[in-house]
Amino acid sequence: MVSEAPLPKWASTPCIMGIDEAGRGPVLGPMVYGCLYCARCYQKTLATLNFADSKTLKEEKREELFENLKADESIGWSVDVIDPRELSAKMLKKNKVNLNEISHDSAIGLINRVLHMGVLLTEVYLDTVGDADKYRIKLSERFPSIKFVVAKKADSLYPVVSGASIVAKVTRDRALREWVLEETSETCIGVLVLDIQEILKQKLGWHITNIQSLGSHH
């Protein structure tokens, strides 16, 4: 899902982008990565649009801000919606893909998508997933022409990330309202078992094997 307007003239000038997620590791509903991008010269105006970390805003305010940014011709946005069954499948398979890797891949996918649209990205701001320096180096090696800023609480520090946070959260909220829970035991038990496994490993030093079999019994 992306903003559908043709590529504006400002997209060929140096642009910044923020990336944030909603629903990381959900039991119900998707994990959504959202991005917001604009010309670097629009940065000061962006700071006046009252974007904030979406978690600090009421749903009505998030919806209002999302509609405002969709109508703003100086802003572009895009989302990556990851089904919880896809998350479970990746995290439960023999060669497991952990949640950090899935998150990194989603962010990289959004950057590629916007670059392929023809947007001249020069700076990207993200909330850290895992070690901030390692994440920044990973992204810089993949996209050497882009300056990356990876920081904790980026959605509270940078308006462009706050905007991305709103894009992600409203998209997830709307998906949840329309969500039809299918294969309840397979989806929910699979993710819950992962959560329990992680807690036991971190808090007690236990390791659970044969998670696939635990998640497959009804």
JSON list of C-alpha atoms in Angstrom, two decimals:
[
{"chain": "A", "resi": 1, "resn": "MET", "atom": "CA", "xyz": [0.00, 0.00, 0.00]},
{"chain": "A", "resi": 2, "resn": "VAL", "atom": "CA", "xyz": [1.47, 3.35, -1.03]},
{"chain": "A", "resi": 3, "resn": "SER", "atom": "CA", "xyz": [0.36, 6.91, -1.60]},
{"chain": "A", "resi": 4, "resn": "GLU", "atom": "CA", "xyz": [-1.07, 6.73, -5.10]},
{"chain": "A", "resi": 5, "resn": "ALA", "atom": "CA", "xyz": [-0.26, 10.17, -6.54]},
{"chain": "A", "resi": 6, "resn": "PRO", "atom": "CA", "xyz": [2.24, 10.33, -9.42]},
{"chain": "A", "resi": 7, "resn": "LEU", "atom": "CA", "xyz": [5.80, 11.12, -8.41]},
{"chain": "A", "resi": 8, "resn": "PRO", "atom": "CA", "xyz": [5.93, 14.83, -7.46]},
{"chain": "A", "resi": 9, "resn": "LYS", "atom": "CA", "xyz": [8.68, 17.22, -8.56]},
{"chain": "A", "resi": 10, "resn": "TRP", "atom": "CA", "xyz": [10.04, 17.51, -5.03]},
{"chain": "A", "resi": 11, "resn": "ALA", "atom": "CA", "xyz": [10.93, 13.78, -5.09]},
{"chain": "A", "resi": 12, "resn": "SER", "atom": "CA", "xyz": [13.86, 14.52, -7.39]},
{"chain": "A", "resi": 13, "resn": "THR", "atom": "CA", "xyz": [15.37, 16.85, -4.78]},
{"chain": "A", "resi": 14, "resn": "PRO", "atom": "CA", "xyz": [17.20, 15.47, -1.70]},
{"chain": "A", "resi": 15, "resn": "CYS", "atom": "CA", "xyz": [14.62, 13.68, 0.48]},
{"chain": "A", "resi": 16, "resn": "ILE", "atom": "CA", "xyz": [14.42, 12.29, 4.00]},
{"chain": "A", "resi": 17, "resn": "MET", "atom": "CA", "xyz": [12.47, 9.25, 5.18]},
{"chain": "A", "resi": 18, "resn": "GLY", "atom": "CA", "xyz": [11.36, 7.89, 8.53]},
{"chain": "A", "resi": 19, "resn": "ILE", "atom": "CA", "xyz": [10.49, 4.25, 9.22]},
{"chain": "A", "resi": 20, "resn": "ASP", "atom": "CA", "xyz": [8.60, 2.79, 12.18]},
{"chain": "A", "resi": 21, "resn": "GLU", "atom": "CA", "xyz": [6.51, -0.26, 13.04]},
{"chain": "A", "resi": 22, "resn": "ALA", "atom": "CA", "xyz": [3.32, -1.21, 14.84]},
{"chain": "A", "resi": 23, "resn": "GLY", "atom": "CA", "xyz": [2.41, -4.61, 16.27]},
{"chain": "A", "resi": 24, "resn": "ARG", "atom": "CA", "xyz": [5.86, -6.12, 16.65]},
{"chain": "A", "resi": 25, "resn": "GLY", "atom": "CA", "xyz": [5.37, -9.77, 17.63]},
{"chain": "A", "resi": 26, "resn": "PRO", "atom": "CA", "xyz": [1.54, -9.69, 17.66]},
{"chain": "A", "resi": 27, "resn": "VAL", "atom": "CA", "xyz": [-0.65, -12.59, 18.71]},
{"chain": "A", "resi": 28, "resn": "LEU", "atom": "CA", "xyz": [-3.56, -11.11, 16.73]},
{"chain": "A", "resi": 29, "resn": "GLY", "atom": "CA", "xyz": [-3.27, -9.11, 13.55]},
{"chain": "A", "resi": 30, "resn": "PRO", "atom": "CA", "xyz": [-0.32, -8.13, 11.38]},
{"chain": "A", "resi": 31, "resn": "MET", "atom": "CA", "xyz": [2.97, -6.43, 12.09]},
{"chain": "A", "resi": 32, "resn": "VAL", "atom": "CA", "xyz": [3.05, -3.26, 10.00]},
{"chain": "A", "resi": 33, "resn": "TYR", "atom": "CA", "xyz": [6.10, -1.29, 8.93]},
{"chain": "A", "resi": 34, "resn": "GLY", "atom": "CA", "xyz": [5.37, 2.21, 7.68]},
{"chain": "A", "resi": 35, "resn": "CYS", "atom": "CA", "xyz": [7.48, 4.90, 6.11]},
{"chain": "A", "resi": 36, "resn": "LEU", "atom": "CA", "xyz": [6.96, 8.58, 5.47]},
{"chain": "A", "resi": 37, "resn": "TYR", "atom": "CA", "xyz": [9.15, 10.64, 3.15]},
{"chain": "A", "resi": 38, "resn": "CYS", "atom": "CA", "xyz": [9.40, 14.25, 2.00]},
{"chain": "A", "resi": 39, "resn": "ALA", "atom": "CA", "xyz": [11.86, 16.75, 0.60]},
{"chain": "A", "resi": 40, "resn": "ARG", "atom": "CA", "xyz": [14.59, 17.70, 3.05]},
{"chain": "A", "resi": 41, "resn": "CYS", "atom": "CA", "xyz": [13.57, 21.33, 2.67]},
{"chain": "A", "resi": 42, "resn": "TYR", "atom": "CA", "xyz": [10.10, 20.40, 4.02]},
{"chain": "A", "resi": 43, "resn": "GLN", "atom": "CA", "xyz": [11.58, 19.22, 7.32]},
{"chain": "A", "resi": 44, "resn": "LYS", "atom": "CA", "xyz": [10.77, 22.39, 9.27]},
{"chain": "A", "resi": 45, "resn": "THR", "atom": "CA", "xyz": [7.17, 22.36, 8.09]},
{"chain": "A", "resi": 46, "resn": "LEU", "atom": "CA", "xyz": [6.92, 18.67, 9.01]},
{"chain": "A", "resi": 47, "resn": "ALA", "atom": "CA", "xyz": [7.83, 19.59, 12.58]},
{"chain": "A", "resi": 48, "resn": "THR", "atom": "CA", "xyz": [4.75, 21.87, 12.79]},
{"chain": "A", "resi": 49, "resn": "LEU", "atom": "CA", "xyz": [2.22, 19.17, 11.77]},
{"chain": "A", "resi": 50, "resn": "ASN", "atom": "CA", "xyz": [1.82, 17.84, 15.33]},
{"chain": "A", "resi": 51, "resn": "PHE", "atom": "CA", "xyz": [3.00, 14.32, 14.56]},
{"chain": "A", "resi": 52, "resn": "ALA", "atom": "CA", "xyz": [4.01, 12.41, 17.67]},
{"chain": "A", "resi": 53, "resn": "ASP", "atom": "CA", "xyz": [4.81, 8.85, 18.61]},
{"chain": "A", "resi": 54, "resn": "SER", "atom": "CA", "xyz": [1.54, 7.13, 17.69]},
{"chain": "A", "resi": 55, "resn": "LYS", "atom": "CA", "xyz": [1.47, 5.24, 20.99]},
{"chain": "A", "resi": 56, "resn": "THR", "atom": "CA", "xyz": [1.00, 8.56, 22.83]},
{"chain": "A", "resi": 57, "resn": "LEU", "atom": "CA", "xyz": [-2.02, 9.60, 20.74]},
{"chain": "A", "resi": 58, "resn": "LYS", "atom": "CA", "xyz": [-5.65, 8.58, 20.96]},
{"chain": "A", "resi": 59, "resn": "GLU", "atom": "CA", "xyz": [-7.05, 6.62, 18.02]},
{"chain": "A", "resi": 60, "resn": "GLU", "atom": "CA", "xyz": [-9.20, 9.54, 16.82]},
{"chain": "A", "resi": 61, "resn": "LYS", "atom": "CA", "xyz": [-6.17, 11.85, 16.73]},
{"chain": "A", "resi": 62, "resn": "ARG", "atom": "CA", "xyz": [-4.07, 9.27, 14.86]},
{"chain": "A", "resi": 63, "resn": "GLU", "atom": "CA", "xyz": [-6.83, 8.89, 12.27]},
{"chain": "A", "resi": 64, "resn": "GLU", "atom": "CA", "xyz": [-7.07, 12.66, 11.85]},
{"chain": "A", "resi": 65, "resn": "LEU", "atom": "CA", "xyz": [-3.31, 13.05, 11.40]},
{"chain": "A", "resi": 66, "resn": "PHE", "atom": "CA", "xyz": [-3.20, 10.15, 8.93]},
{"chain": "A", "resi": 67, "resn": "GLU", "atom": "CA", "xyz": [-5.91, 11.74, 6.80]},
{"chain": "A", "resi": 68, "resn": "ASN", "atom": "CA", "xyz": [-4.03, 15.06, 6.96]},
{"chain": "A", "resi": 69, "resn": "LEU", "atom": "CA", "xyz": [-0.73, 13.54, 5.81]},
{"chain": "A", "resi": 70, "resn": "LYS", "atom": "CA", "xyz": [-2.49, 11.60, 3.02]},
{"chain": "A", "resi": 71, "resn": "ALA", "atom": "CA", "xyz": [-3.90, 14.89, 1.73]},
{"chain": "A", "resi": 72, "resn": "ASP", "atom": "CA", "xyz": [-0.54, 16.68, 1.95]},
{"chain": "A", "resi": 73, "resn": "GLU", "atom": "CA", "xyz": [1.04, 16.72, -1.52]},
{"chain": "A", "resi": 74, "resn": "SER", "atom": "CA", "xyz": [4.46, 17.36, 0.02]},
{"chain": "A", "resi": 75, "resn": "ILE", "atom": "CA", "xyz": [4.48, 13.99, 1.78]},
{"chain": "A", "resi": 76, "resn": "GLY", "atom": "CA", "xyz": [4.69, 10.41, 0.49]},
{"chain": "A", "resi": 77, "resn": "TRP", "atom": "CA", "xyz": [4.15, 7.20, 2.45]},
{"chain": "A", "resi": 78, "resn": "SER", "atom": "CA", "xyz": [4.15, 3.43, 2.11]},
{"chain": "A", "resi": 79, "resn": "VAL", "atom": "CA", "xyz": [3.53, 0.36, 4.29]},
{"chain": "A", "resi": 80, "resn": "ASP", "atom": "CA", "xyz": [4.58, -3.27, 4.52]},
{"chain": "A", "resi": 81, "resn": "VAL", "atom": "CA", "xyz": [1.92, -5.45, 6.18]},
{"chain": "A", "resi": 82, "resn": "ILE", "atom": "CA", "xyz": [3.23, -8.78, 7.51]},
{"chain": "A", "resi": 83, "resn": "ASP", "atom": "CA", "xyz": [0.63, -11.43, 8.31]},
{"chain": "A", "resi": 84, "resn": "PRO", "atom": "CA", "xyz": [1.08, -13.10, 11.74]},
{"chain": "A", "resi": 85, "resn": "ARG", "atom": "CA", "xyz": [0.98, -16.52, 10.07]},
{"chain": "A", "resi": 86, "resn": "GLU", "atom": "CA", "xyz": [3.97, -15.45, 7.99]},
{"chain": "A", "resi": 87, "resn": "LEU", "atom": "CA", "xyz": [5.75, -14.35, 11.18]},
{"chain": "A", "resi": 88, "resn": "SER", "atom": "CA", "xyz": [4.98, -17.67, 12.85]},
{"chain": "A", "resi": 89, "resn": "ALA", "atom": "CA", "xyz": [6.10, -19.68, 9.81]},
{"chain": "A", "resi": 90, "resn": "LYS", "atom": "CA", "xyz": [9.43, -17.87, 9.63]},
{"chain": "A", "resi": 91, "resn": "MET", "atom": "CA", "xyz": [10.12, -18.05, 13.35]},
{"chain": "A", "resi": 92, "resn": "LEU", "atom": "CA", "xyz": [9.06, -21.67, 13.78]},
{"chain": "A", "resi": 93, "resn": "LYS", "atom": "CA", "xyz": [10.72, -23.26, 10.78]},
{"chain": "A", "resi": 94, "resn": "LYS", "atom": "CA", "xyz": [13.91, -25.31, 11.12]},
{"chain": "A", "resi": 95, "resn": "ASN", "atom": "CA", "xyz": [16.17, -22.50, 9.90]},
{"chain": "A", "resi": 96, "resn": "LYS", "atom": "CA", "xyz": [14.50, -19.87, 12.05]},
{"chain": "A", "resi": 97, "resn": "VAL", "atom": "CA", "xyz": [14.31, -16.22, 11.00]},
{"chain": "A", "resi": 98, "resn": "ASN", "atom": "CA", "xyz": [14.16, -14.11, 14.15]},
{"chain": "A", "resi": 99, "resn": "LEU", "atom": "CA", "xyz": [11.95, -11.06, 14.59]},
{"chain": "A", "resi": 100, "resn": "ASN", "atom": "CA", "xyz": [14.87, -8.63, 14.27]},
{"chain": "A", "resi": 101, "resn": "GLU", "atom": "CA", "xyz": [15.80, -10.06, 10.86]},
{"chain": "A", "resi": 102, "resn": "ILE", "atom": "CA", "xyz": [12.17, -9.87, 9.72]},
{"chain": "A", "resi": 103, "resn": "SER", "atom": "CA", "xyz": [12.05, -6.25, 10.88]},
{"chain": "A", "resi": 104, "resn": "HIS", "atom": "CA", "xyz": [15.31, -5.38, 9.12]},
{"chain": "A", "resi": 105, "resn": "ASP", "atom": "CA", "xyz": [14.09, -7.01, 5.90]},
{"chain": "A", "resi": 106, "resn": "SER", "atom": "CA", "xyz": [10.85, -5.04, 6.04]},
{"chain": "A", "resi": 107, "resn": "ALA", "atom": "CA", "xyz": [12.66, -1.71, 6.50]},
{"chain": "A", "resi": 108, "resn": "ILE", "atom": "CA", "xyz": [15.09, -2.56, 3.67]},
{"chain": "A", "resi": 109, "resn": "GLY", "atom": "CA", "xyz": [12.12, -3.47, 1.47]},
{"chain": "A", "resi": 110, "resn": "LEU", "atom": "CA", "xyz": [10.49, -0.08, 2.09]},
{"chain": "A", "resi": 111, "resn": "ILE", "atom": "CA", "xyz": [13.72, 1.76, 1.27]},
{"chain": "A", "resi": 112, "resn": "ASN", "atom": "CA", "xyz": [14.09, -0.22, -1.96]},
{"chain": "A", "resi": 113, "resn": "ARG", "atom": "CA", "xyz": [10.46, 0.41, -2.88]},
{"chain": "A", "resi": 114, "resn": "VAL", "atom": "CA", "xyz": [10.78, 4.18, -2.49]},
{"chain": "A", "resi": 115, "resn": "LEU", "atom": "CA", "xyz": [14.12, 4.31, -4.29]},
{"chain": "A", "resi": 116, "resn": "HIS", "atom": "CA", "xyz": [12.67, 2.31, -7.20]},
{"chain": "A", "resi": 117, "resn": "MET", "atom": "CA", "xyz": [9.84, 4.84, -7.43]},
{"chain": "A", "resi": 118, "resn": "GLY", "atom": "CA", "xyz": [12.51, 7.43, -8.25]},
{"chain": "A", "resi": 119, "resn": "VAL", "atom": "CA", "xyz": [12.64, 9.29, -4.93]},
{"chain": "A", "resi": 120, "resn": "LEU", "atom": "CA", "xyz": [16.07, 10.80, -4.19]},
{"chain": "A", "resi": 121, "resn": "LEU", "atom": "CA", "xyz": [16.56, 9.51, -0.66]},
{"chain": "A", "resi": 122, "resn": "THR", "atom": "CA", "xyz": [19.57, 11.02, 1.08]},
{"chain": "A", "resi": 123, "resn": "GLU", "atom": "CA", "xyz": [18.70, 10.50, 4.77]},
{"chain": "A", "resi": 124, "resn": "VAL", "atom": "CA", "xyz": [16.70, 7.76, 6.55]},
{"chain": "A", "resi": 125, "resn": "TYR", "atom": "CA", "xyz": [15.75, 7.80, 10.24]},
{"chain": "A", "resi": 126, "resn": "LEU", "atom": "CA", "xyz": [14.75, 4.63, 12.09]},
{"chain": "A", "resi": 127, "resn": "ASP", "atom": "CA", "xyz": [14.01, 3.34, 15.57]},
{"chain": "A", "resi": 128, "resn": "THR", "atom": "CA", "xyz": [16.65, 0.80, 16.51]},
{"chain": "A", "resi": 129, "resn": "VAL", "atom": "CA", "xyz": [15.95, -2.92, 16.23]},
{"chain": "A", "resi": 130, "resn": "GLY", "atom": "CA", "xyz": [18.73, -4.75, 18.06]},
{"chain": "A", "resi": 131, "resn": "ASP", "atom": "CA", "xyz": [22.11, -3.03, 18.35]},
{"chain": "A", "resi": 132, "resn": "ALA", "atom": "CA", "xyz": [21.83, 0.48, 16.86]},
{"chain": "A", "resi": 133, "resn": "ASP", "atom": "CA", "xyz": [25.39, 0.67, 15.49]},
{"chain": "A", "resi": 134, "resn": "LYS", "atom": "CA", "xyz": [25.24, -2.78, 13.88]},
{"chain": "A", "resi": 135, "resn": "TYR", "atom": "CA", "xyz": [21.88, -1.94, 12.31]},
{"chain": "A", "resi": 136, "resn": "ARG", "atom": "CA", "xyz": [23.20, 1.39, 10.96]},
{"chain": "A", "resi": 137, "resn": "ILE", "atom": "CA", "xyz": [26.30, -0.30, 9.49]},
{"chain": "A", "resi": 138, "resn": "LYS", "atom": "CA", "xyz": [24.15, -3.02, 7.90]},
{"chain": "A", "resi": 139, "resn": "LEU", "atom": "CA", "xyz": [21.94, -0.41, 6.24]},
{"chain": "A", "resi": 140, "resn": "SER", "atom": "CA", "xyz": [24.87, 1.81, 5.20]},
{"chain": "A", "resi": 141, "resn": "GLU", "atom": "CA", "xyz": [26.59, -1.12, 3.51]},
{"chain": "A", "resi": 142, "resn": "ARG", "atom": "CA", "xyz": [23.38, -1.92, 1.63]},
{"chain": "A", "resi": 143, "resn": "PHE", "atom": "CA", "xyz": [22.69, 1.72, 0.67]},
{"chain": "A", "resi": 144, "resn": "PRO", "atom": "CA", "xyz": [26.03, 3.58, 0.68]},
{"chain": "A", "resi": 145, "resn": "SER", "atom": "CA", "xyz": [24.60, 6.79, -0.80]},
{"chain": "A", "resi": 146, "resn": "ILE", "atom": "CA", "xyz": [22.15, 7.27, 2.09]},
{"chain": "A", "resi": 147, "resn": "LYS", "atom": "CA", "xyz": [22.92, 8.68, 5.54]},
{"chain": "A", "resi": 148, "resn": "PHE", "atom": "CA", "xyz": [21.25, 6.56, 8.25]},
{"chain": "A", "resi": 149, "resn": "VAL", "atom": "CA", "xyz": [20.31, 7.70, 11.74]},
{"chain": "A", "resi": 150, "resn": "VAL", "atom": "CA", "xyz": [19.33, 4.77, 13.97]},
{"chain": "A", "resi": 151, "resn": "ALA", "atom": "CA", "xyz": [18.25, 5.74, 17.47]},
{"chain": "A", "resi": 152, "resn": "LYS", "atom": "CA", "xyz": [16.20, 4.55, 20.42]},
{"chain": "A", "resi": 153, "resn": "LYS", "atom": "CA", "xyz": [12.87, 6.38, 20.67]},
{"chain": "A", "resi": 154, "resn": "ALA", "atom": "CA", "xyz": [13.36, 7.76, 17.15]},
{"chain": "A", "resi": 155, "resn": "ASP", "atom": "CA", "xyz": [9.57, 8.10, 16.91]},
{"chain": "A", "resi": 156, "resn": "SER", "atom": "CA", "xyz": [9.74, 10.66, 19.72]},
{"chain": "A", "resi": 157, "resn": "LEU", "atom": "CA", "xyz": [12.86, 12.45, 18.43]},
{"chain": "A", "resi": 158, "resn": "TYR", "atom": "CA", "xyz": [12.26, 12.91, 14.70]},
{"chain": "A", "resi": 159, "resn": "PRO", "atom": "CA", "xyz": [8.95, 14.14, 13.22]},
{"chain": "A", "resi": 160, "resn": "VAL", "atom": "CA", "xyz": [9.55, 12.13, 10.04]},
{"chain": "A", "resi": 161, "resn": "VAL", "atom": "CA", "xyz": [9.63, 8.94, 12.16]},
{"chain": "A", "resi": 162, "resn": "SER", "atom": "CA", "xyz": [6.62, 10.12, 14.21]},
{"chain": "A", "resi": 163, "resn": "GLY", "atom": "CA", "xyz": [4.73, 10.43, 10.92]},
{"chain": "A", "resi": 164, "resn": "ALA", "atom": "CA", "xyz": [5.81, 6.93, 9.90]},
{"chain": "A", "resi": 165, "resn": "SER", "atom": "CA", "xyz": [4.63, 5.69, 13.29]},
{"chain": "A", "resi": 166, "resn": "ILE", "atom": "CA", "xyz": [1.16, 7.10, 12.61]},
{"chain": "A", "resi": 167, "resn": "VAL", "atom": "CA", "xyz": [1.08, 5.52, 9.14]},
{"chain": "A", "resi": 168, "resn": "ALA", "atom": "CA", "xyz": [1.97, 2.11, 10.61]},
{"chain": "A", "resi": 169, "resn": "LYS", "atom": "CA", "xyz": [-0.35, 2.28, 13.62]},
{"chain": "A", "resi": 170, "resn": "VAL", "atom": "CA", "xyz": [-3.43, 3.49, 11.73]},
{"chain": "A", "resi": 171, "resn": "THR", "atom": "CA", "xyz": [-2.88, 0.86, 9.02]},
{"chain": "A", "resi": 172, "resn": "ARG", "atom": "CA", "xyz": [-2.66, -1.84, 11.71]},
{"chain": "A", "resi": 173, "resn": "ASP", "atom": "CA", "xyz": [-5.69, -0.46, 13.62]},
{"chain": "A", "resi": 174, "resn": "ARG", "atom": "CA", "xyz": [-7.78, -0.60, 10.45]},
{"chain": "A", "resi": 175, "resn": "ALA", "atom": "CA", "xyz": [-6.56, -4.10, 9.63]},
{"chain": "A", "resi": 176, "resn": "LEU", "atom": "CA", "xyz": [-7.50, -5.30, 13.12]},
{"chain": "A", "resi": 177, "resn": "ARG", "atom": "CA", "xyz": [-11.02, -3.88, 12.79]},
{"chain": "A", "resi": 178, "resn": "GLU", "atom": "CA", "xyz": [-11.48, -5.98, 9.66]},
{"chain": "A", "resi": 179, "resn": "TRP", "atom": "CA", "xyz": [-9.54, -8.97, 10.92]},
{"chain": "A", "resi": 180, "resn": "VAL", "atom": "CA", "xyz": [-11.16, -12.39, 10.74]},
{"chain": "A", "resi": 181, "resn": "LEU", "atom": "CA", "xyz": [-9.30, -14.82, 12.97]},
{"chain": "A", "resi": 182, "resn": "GLU", "atom": "CA", "xyz": [-8.71, -18.06, 11.10]},
{"chain": "A", "resi": 183, "resn": "GLU", "atom": "CA", "xyz": [-6.93, -21.15, 12.30]},
{"chain": "A", "resi": 184, "resn": "THR", "atom": "CA", "xyz": [-6.99, -19.75, 15.82]},
{"chain": "A", "resi": 185, "resn": "SER", "atom": "CA", "xyz": [-4.97, -22.47, 17.48]},
{"chain": "A", "resi": 186, "resn": "GLU", "atom": "CA", "xyz": [-2.29, -22.59, 14.79]},
{"chain": "A", "resi": 187, "resn": "THR", "atom": "CA", "xyz": [-1.77, -18.82, 14.65]},
{"chain": "A", "resi": 188, "resn": "CYS", "atom": "CA", "xyz": [-2.13, -17.91, 18.29]},
{"chain": "A", "resi": 189, "resn": "ILE", "atom": "CA", "xyz": [-0.51, -20.96, 19.88]},
{"chain": "A", "resi": 190, "resn": "GLY", "atom": "CA", "xyz": [2.44, -20.74, 17.51]},
{"chain": "A", "resi": 191, "resn": "VAL", "atom": "CA", "xyz": [3.18, -17.14, 18.44]},
{"chain": "A", "resi": 192, "resn": "LEU", "atom": "CA", "xyz": [2.41, -17.65, 22.13]},
{"chain": "A", "resi": 193, "resn": "VAL", "atom": "CA", "xyz": [4.81, -20.61, 22.27]},
{"chain": "A", "resi": 194, "resn": "LEU", "atom": "CA", "xyz": [7.48, -18.37, 20.75]},
{"chain": "A", "resi": 195, "resn": "ASP", "atom": "CA", "xyz": [6.84, -15.76, 23.45]},
{"chain": "A", "resi": 196, "resn": "ILE", "atom": "CA", "xyz": [7.04, -18.39, 26.20]},
{"chain": "A", "resi": 197, "resn": "GLN", "atom": "CA", "xyz": [10.23, -19.83, 24.70]},
{"chain": "A", "resi": 198, "resn": "GLU", "atom": "CA", "xyz": [11.85, -16.41, 24.64]},
{"chain": "A", "resi": 199, "resn": "ILE", "atom": "CA", "xyz": [10.86, -15.64, 28.24]},
{"chain": "A", "resi": 200, "resn": "LEU", "atom": "CA", "xyz": [12.22, -18.98, 29.47]},
{"chain": "A", "resi": 201, "resn": "LYS", "atom": "CA", "xyz": [15.48, -18.50, 27.58]},
{"chain": "A", "resi": 202, "resn": "GLN", "atom": "CA", "xyz": [16.01, -14.94, 28.84]},
{"chain": "A", "resi": 203, "resn": "LYS", "atom": "CA", "xyz": [14.77, -15.29, 32.42]},
{"chain": "A", "resi": 204, "resn": "LEU", "atom": "CA", "xyz": [15.53, -18.89, 33.32]},
{"chain": "A", "resi": 205, "resn": "GLY", "atom": "CA", "xyz": [18.12, -20.02, 30.83]},
{"chain": "A", "resi": 206, "resn": "TRP", "atom": "CA", "xyz": [15.85, -22.84, 29.61]},
{"chain": "A", "resi": 207, "resn": "HIS", "atom": "CA", "xyz": [15.78, -23.99, 26.00]},
{"chain": "A", "resi": 208, "resn": "ILE", "atom": "CA", "xyz": [12.70, -25.61, 24.48]},
{"chain": "A", "resi": 209, "resn": "THR", "atom": "CA", "xyz": [13.16, -27.99, 21.58]},
{"chain": "A", "resi": 210, "resn": "ASN", "atom": "CA", "xyz": [10.62, -29.34, 19.13]},
{"chain": "A", "resi": 211, "resn": "ILE", "atom": "CA", "xyz": [8.61, -26.11, 19.16]},
{"chain": "A", "resi": 212, "resn": "GLN", "atom": "CA", "xyz": [7.01, -27.15, 15.88]},
{"chain": "A", "resi": 213, "resn": "SER", "atom": "CA", "xyz": [5.27, -30.05, 17.55]},
{"chain": "A", "resi": 214, "resn": "LEU", "atom": "CA", "xyz": [4.09, -27.87, 20.43]},
{"chain": "A", "resi": 215, "resn": "GLY", "atom": "CA", "xyz": [2.56, -25.39, 18.01]},
{"chain": "A", "resi": 216, "resn": "SER", "atom": "CA", "xyz": [0.90, -27.98, 15.82]},
{"chain": "A", "resi": 217, "resn": "HIS", "atom": "CA", "xyz": [-1.28, -29.78, 18.38]},
{"chain": "A", "resi": 218, "resn": "HIS", "atom": "CA", "xyz": [-4.90, -28.61, 18.56]}
]
